Amino acid sequence: DQQVKQNSPSLSVQEGRISILNCDYTNSMFDYFLWYKKYPAEGPTFLISISSIKDKNEDGRFTVFLNKSAKHLSLHIVPSQPGDSAVYFCAAREIPLRLGGSEKLVFGKGTKLTVNP
Amino acid sequence: GAVVSQHPSWVICKSGTSVKIECRSLDFQATTMFWYRQFPKQSLMLMATSNEGSKATYEQGVEKDKFLINHASLTLSTLTVTSAHPEDSSFYICSAPGWGSPNYGYTFGSGTRLTVV
């Protein structure tokens, strides 16, 4: 059962417009949410995170919104640039369920963003 | 910032042989290292979590004897794929909580593309 879902496999936007990437989750034990950008054959690059006690975090062109009641978060990129074209992964941190356990990140399947010039 | 160096970036091996993948934290001490596997157009799936000085914790369904993980020091973790078969062909990525995680993300290696022929 997928705990982090990115239901849109792809998104295409025009340069200069807003890109909105969505993510849904099911586990209430997640305490942090992170967005990563990934190019083929490379490791993910961290973009922005948000704590579960907040509803918004902004960093330059990137803003993440969290709606805990809906178990939904979104990443807004504005203005979108052709260099933003990549696969974006939503990830959630699960805190250890037992003493001595390890935290772990659970990833969605990713959304491929294409920004057209 | 925190950097994780992963080697090799790609490797081709014959069925039945073993392959070792190394991840080194270059400017910080990684007491924990996460190992992921990604199939084409799929999510990053956590395979195991290694902790320096103790046994790795494997996710359900991951064969411990096939994917040997060693966390020899605070800066080195290795994944050895033993008796590799074509179905083990995949993209393997390591990750470690760096300074300021999770607010500032977890640092990922650049990944290893394994092809078993």
Short mmCIF file of C-alpha atoms in Angstrom, two decimals:
data_model
loop_
_atom_site.label_atom_id
_atom_site.label_comp_id
_atom_site.label_asym_id
_atom_site.label_seq_id
_atom_site.Cartn_x
_atom_site.Cartn_y
_atom_site.Cartn_z
CA ASP A 1 0.00 0.00 0.00
CA GLN A 2 1.51 3.27 -1.10
CA GLN A 3 1.77 5.75 1.77
CA VAL A 4 2.93 8.66 -0.40
CA LYS A 5 1.14 9.20 -3.67
CA GLN A 6 1.87 11.46 -6.58
CA ASN A 7 -1.07 10.85 -8.84
CA SER A 8 0.14 12.89 -11.79
CA PRO A 9 2.97 11.12 -13.61
CA SER A 10 3.63 14.19 -15.73
CA LEU A 11 2.96 17.91 -15.93
CA SER A 12 3.69 20.37 -18.71
CA VAL A 13 3.70 24.14 -18.20
CA GLN A 14 4.78 27.21 -20.10
CA GLU A 15 7.87 29.12 -19.07
CA GLY A 16 7.01 31.93 -16.67
CA ARG A 17 3.82 30.27 -15.45
CA ILE A 18 3.24 28.50 -12.16
CA SER A 19 3.93 24.79 -11.75
CA ILE A 20 1.91 23.01 -9.09
CA LEU A 21 2.97 19.52 -8.09
CA ASN A 22 0.71 17.56 -5.79
CA CYS A 23 1.27 14.85 -3.22
CA ASP A 24 -1.06 12.91 -0.94
CA TYR A 25 -0.16 10.76 2.03
CA THR A 26 -1.91 8.34 4.32
CA ASN A 27 0.37 7.95 7.35
CA SER A 28 -0.32 10.36 10.20
CA MET A 29 3.07 9.52 11.73
CA PHE A 30 4.97 11.47 9.10
CA ASP A 31 6.55 14.49 10.73
CA TYR A 32 8.42 16.09 7.84
CA PHE A 33 7.77 16.33 4.14
CA LEU A 34 10.42 16.97 1.55
CA TRP A 35 10.57 17.67 -2.15
CA TYR A 36 13.40 16.46 -4.33
CA LYS A 37 14.33 17.11 -7.93
CA LYS A 38 15.91 14.33 -9.93
CA TYR A 39 17.53 13.97 -13.33
CA PRO A 40 18.01 10.56 -14.98
CA ALA A 41 20.95 8.55 -13.68
CA GLU A 42 21.60 11.04 -10.88
CA GLY A 43 20.77 11.14 -7.20
CA PRO A 44 17.90 13.34 -6.00
CA THR A 45 18.62 16.95 -5.10
CA PHE A 46 16.88 18.45 -2.08
CA LEU A 47 14.60 21.39 -2.82
CA ILE A 48 12.50 22.29 0.19
CA SER A 49 10.94 20.75 3.27
CA ILE A 50 8.10 21.44 5.64
CA SER A 51 7.41 20.33 9.16
CA SER A 52 4.06 18.76 9.90
CA ILE A 53 3.34 21.57 12.36
CA LYS A 54 3.49 24.20 9.65
CA ASP A 55 1.28 24.88 6.67
CA LYS A 56 3.63 26.80 4.41
CA ASN A 57 7.32 27.13 3.71
CA GLU A 58 8.87 29.34 1.07
CA ASP A 59 12.32 29.43 -0.46
CA GLY A 60 12.80 31.65 -3.45
CA ARG A 61 10.68 30.42 -6.34
CA PHE A 62 9.63 27.32 -4.39
CA THR A 63 6.76 27.19 -1.92
CA VAL A 64 5.39 24.11 -0.24
CA PHE A 65 1.90 24.06 1.22
CA LEU A 66 0.70 21.45 3.69
CA ASN A 67 -2.93 20.65 4.44
CA LYS A 68 -2.84 18.18 7.31
CA SER A 69 -6.57 17.63 7.50
CA ALA A 70 -6.60 16.59 3.85
CA LYS A 71 -3.21 14.83 4.11
CA HIS A 72 -2.15 16.76 1.07
CA LEU A 73 0.83 18.87 0.14
CA SER A 74 1.81 20.75 -2.95
CA LEU A 75 4.92 22.34 -4.38
CA HIS A 76 4.53 25.60 -6.24
CA ILE A 77 7.24 26.82 -8.57
CA VAL A 78 6.83 30.35 -9.82
CA PRO A 79 7.92 31.49 -12.27
CA SER A 80 8.72 28.18 -13.93
CA GLN A 81 11.92 27.98 -15.95
CA PRO A 82 13.04 25.45 -18.59
CA GLY A 83 15.83 24.40 -16.21
CA ASP A 84 13.16 23.22 -13.78
CA SER A 85 12.32 20.36 -16.13
CA ALA A 86 13.01 17.16 -14.17
CA VAL A 87 11.25 14.51 -12.12
CA TYR A 88 10.02 15.79 -8.77
CA PHE A 89 9.66 13.42 -5.85
CA CYS A 90 7.60 14.01 -2.76
CA ALA A 91 9.00 12.29 0.33
CA ALA A 92 7.80 11.94 3.89
CA ARG A 93 9.81 11.18 6.99
CA GLU A 94 8.50 8.43 9.20
CA ILE A 95 9.71 8.62 12.77
CA PRO A 96 10.77 5.38 14.47
CA LEU A 97 7.85 3.36 15.71
CA ARG A 98 9.91 1.56 18.33
CA LEU A 99 12.79 2.38 20.61
CA GLY A 100 16.07 2.05 18.78
CA GLY A 101 14.43 2.09 15.39
CA SER A 102 15.54 4.30 12.53
CA GLU A 103 13.74 7.10 10.80
CA LYS A 104 13.15 6.63 7.11
CA LEU A 105 11.97 8.53 4.06
CA VAL A 106 9.05 7.21 2.04
CA PHE A 107 8.91 8.42 -1.55
CA GLY A 108 6.14 8.93 -4.05
CA LYS A 109 6.55 7.74 -7.62
CA GLY A 110 7.44 11.17 -8.92
CA THR A 111 6.00 13.67 -11.37
CA LYS A 112 7.86 14.55 -14.52
CA LEU A 113 7.73 18.30 -15.02
CA THR A 114 8.36 19.79 -18.44
CA VAL A 115 8.67 23.54 -18.74
CA ASN A 116 8.34 24.68 -22.31
CA PRO A 117 10.15 27.80 -23.50
CA GLY B 1 27.11 21.42 2.46
CA ALA B 2 26.97 17.73 3.17
CA VAL B 3 28.23 15.57 0.32
CA VAL B 4 27.88 11.84 -0.22
CA SER B 5 30.21 10.33 -2.78
CA GLN B 6 28.96 7.12 -4.40
CA HIS B 7 31.05 4.77 -6.55
CA PRO B 8 30.94 3.36 -9.10
CA SER B 9 28.44 5.41 -11.07
CA TRP B 10 27.79 2.47 -13.33
CA VAL B 11 28.85 -1.15 -13.49
CA ILE B 12 28.21 -4.10 -15.78
CA CYS B 13 28.79 -7.57 -14.39
CA LYS B 14 28.17 -11.16 -15.34
CA SER B 15 25.49 -13.26 -13.70
CA GLY B 16 26.74 -14.98 -10.60
CA THR B 17 29.37 -12.42 -9.71
CA SER B 18 29.28 -9.94 -6.84
CA VAL B 19 29.36 -6.18 -7.04
CA LYS B 20 30.27 -3.73 -4.30
CA ILE B 21 28.92 -0.19 -4.17
CA GLU B 22 30.52 2.37 -1.85
CA CYS B 23 29.11 5.49 -0.31
CA ARG B 24 31.32 7.92 1.56
CA SER B 25 30.27 10.98 3.49
CA LEU B 26 32.91 13.55 2.61
CA ASP B 27 32.46 16.37 5.06
CA PHE B 28 30.33 14.96 7.80
CA GLN B 29 29.94 11.82 9.82
CA ALA B 30 27.13 9.56 8.71
CA THR B 31 26.09 7.34 11.57
CA THR B 32 23.17 6.22 9.41
CA MET B 33 23.06 5.44 5.70
CA PHE B 34 19.95 4.57 3.74
CA TRP B 35 20.11 2.36 0.66
CA TYR B 36 17.49 2.72 -2.04
CA ARG B 37 16.70 1.00 -5.26
CA GLN B 38 14.86 2.57 -8.17
CA PHE B 39 13.31 0.78 -11.12
CA PRO B 40 12.58 2.73 -14.31
CA LYS B 41 9.75 5.22 -13.82
CA GLN B 42 9.24 4.00 -10.28
CA SER B 43 9.71 5.40 -6.84
CA LEU B 44 12.82 5.10 -4.72
CA MET B 45 12.28 2.04 -2.60
CA LEU B 46 14.12 1.82 0.70
CA MET B 47 16.04 -1.43 0.89
CA ALA B 48 17.85 -1.12 4.17
CA THR B 49 19.24 1.21 6.77
CA SER B 50 22.81 0.79 7.92
CA ASN B 51 24.11 2.07 11.21
CA GLU B 52 27.77 2.40 12.03
CA GLY B 53 28.87 -0.37 14.33
CA SER B 54 25.70 -2.43 14.20
CA LYS B 55 23.77 -4.69 11.87
CA ALA B 56 21.75 -3.17 9.07
CA THR B 57 17.99 -3.11 9.22
CA TYR B 58 16.35 -4.51 6.10
CA GLU B 59 12.95 -3.65 4.76
CA GLN B 60 10.40 -6.39 4.30
CA GLY B 61 11.04 -8.45 1.21
CA VAL B 62 14.72 -7.54 0.86
CA GLU B 63 17.06 -10.53 1.04
CA LYS B 64 19.74 -9.94 3.65
CA ASP B 65 22.07 -12.57 2.21
CA LYS B 66 21.81 -11.13 -1.26
CA PHE B 67 22.28 -7.49 -0.40
CA LEU B 68 25.08 -7.32 2.13
CA ILE B 69 25.45 -3.99 3.84
CA ASN B 70 28.42 -2.96 5.90
CA HIS B 71 28.86 0.32 7.72
CA ALA B 72 32.52 0.07 8.57
CA SER B 73 33.10 3.60 9.77
CA LEU B 74 31.35 6.91 10.28
CA THR B 75 32.19 7.88 6.70
CA LEU B 76 31.81 4.64 4.75
CA SER B 77 28.91 2.33 4.01
CA THR B 78 28.95 -0.40 1.37
CA LEU B 79 26.31 -2.45 -0.41
CA THR B 80 27.39 -5.73 -1.97
CA VAL B 81 25.06 -7.43 -4.41
CA THR B 82 26.03 -11.08 -4.17
CA SER B 83 25.54 -13.64 -6.92
CA ALA B 84 23.96 -11.01 -9.11
CA HIS B 85 21.23 -11.92 -11.58
CA PRO B 86 19.69 -9.89 -14.40
CA GLU B 87 16.68 -9.06 -12.21
CA ASP B 88 19.06 -7.24 -9.86
CA SER B 89 19.75 -4.72 -12.61
CA SER B 90 18.60 -1.41 -11.24
CA PHE B 91 19.65 2.03 -10.03
CA TYR B 92 20.97 1.97 -6.48
CA ILE B 93 21.26 5.15 -4.41
CA CYS B 94 22.50 5.83 -0.92
CA SER B 95 21.48 8.67 1.34
CA ALA B 96 22.49 10.03 4.71
CA PRO B 97 21.01 12.54 7.12
CA GLY B 98 23.34 15.50 6.94
CA TRP B 99 23.64 18.57 9.08
CA GLY B 100 20.32 20.15 9.72
CA SER B 101 18.24 17.25 8.45
CA PRO B 102 15.39 16.96 7.93
CA ASN B 103 14.93 20.71 7.53
CA TYR B 104 17.71 20.83 5.00
CA GLY B 105 17.05 17.46 3.49
CA TYR B 106 18.92 14.22 3.38
CA THR B 107 21.96 14.05 1.15
CA PHE B 108 21.94 11.54 -1.67
CA GLY B 109 24.77 9.97 -3.56
CA SER B 110 24.82 10.21 -7.33
CA GLY B 111 23.60 6.65 -7.75
CA THR B 112 24.96 3.46 -9.31
CA ARG B 113 23.49 1.93 -12.43
CA LEU B 114 23.95 -1.83 -12.17
CA THR B 115 23.49 -3.98 -15.24
CA VAL B 116 23.79 -7.73 -14.87
CA VAL B 117 24.28 -9.64 -18.11
#
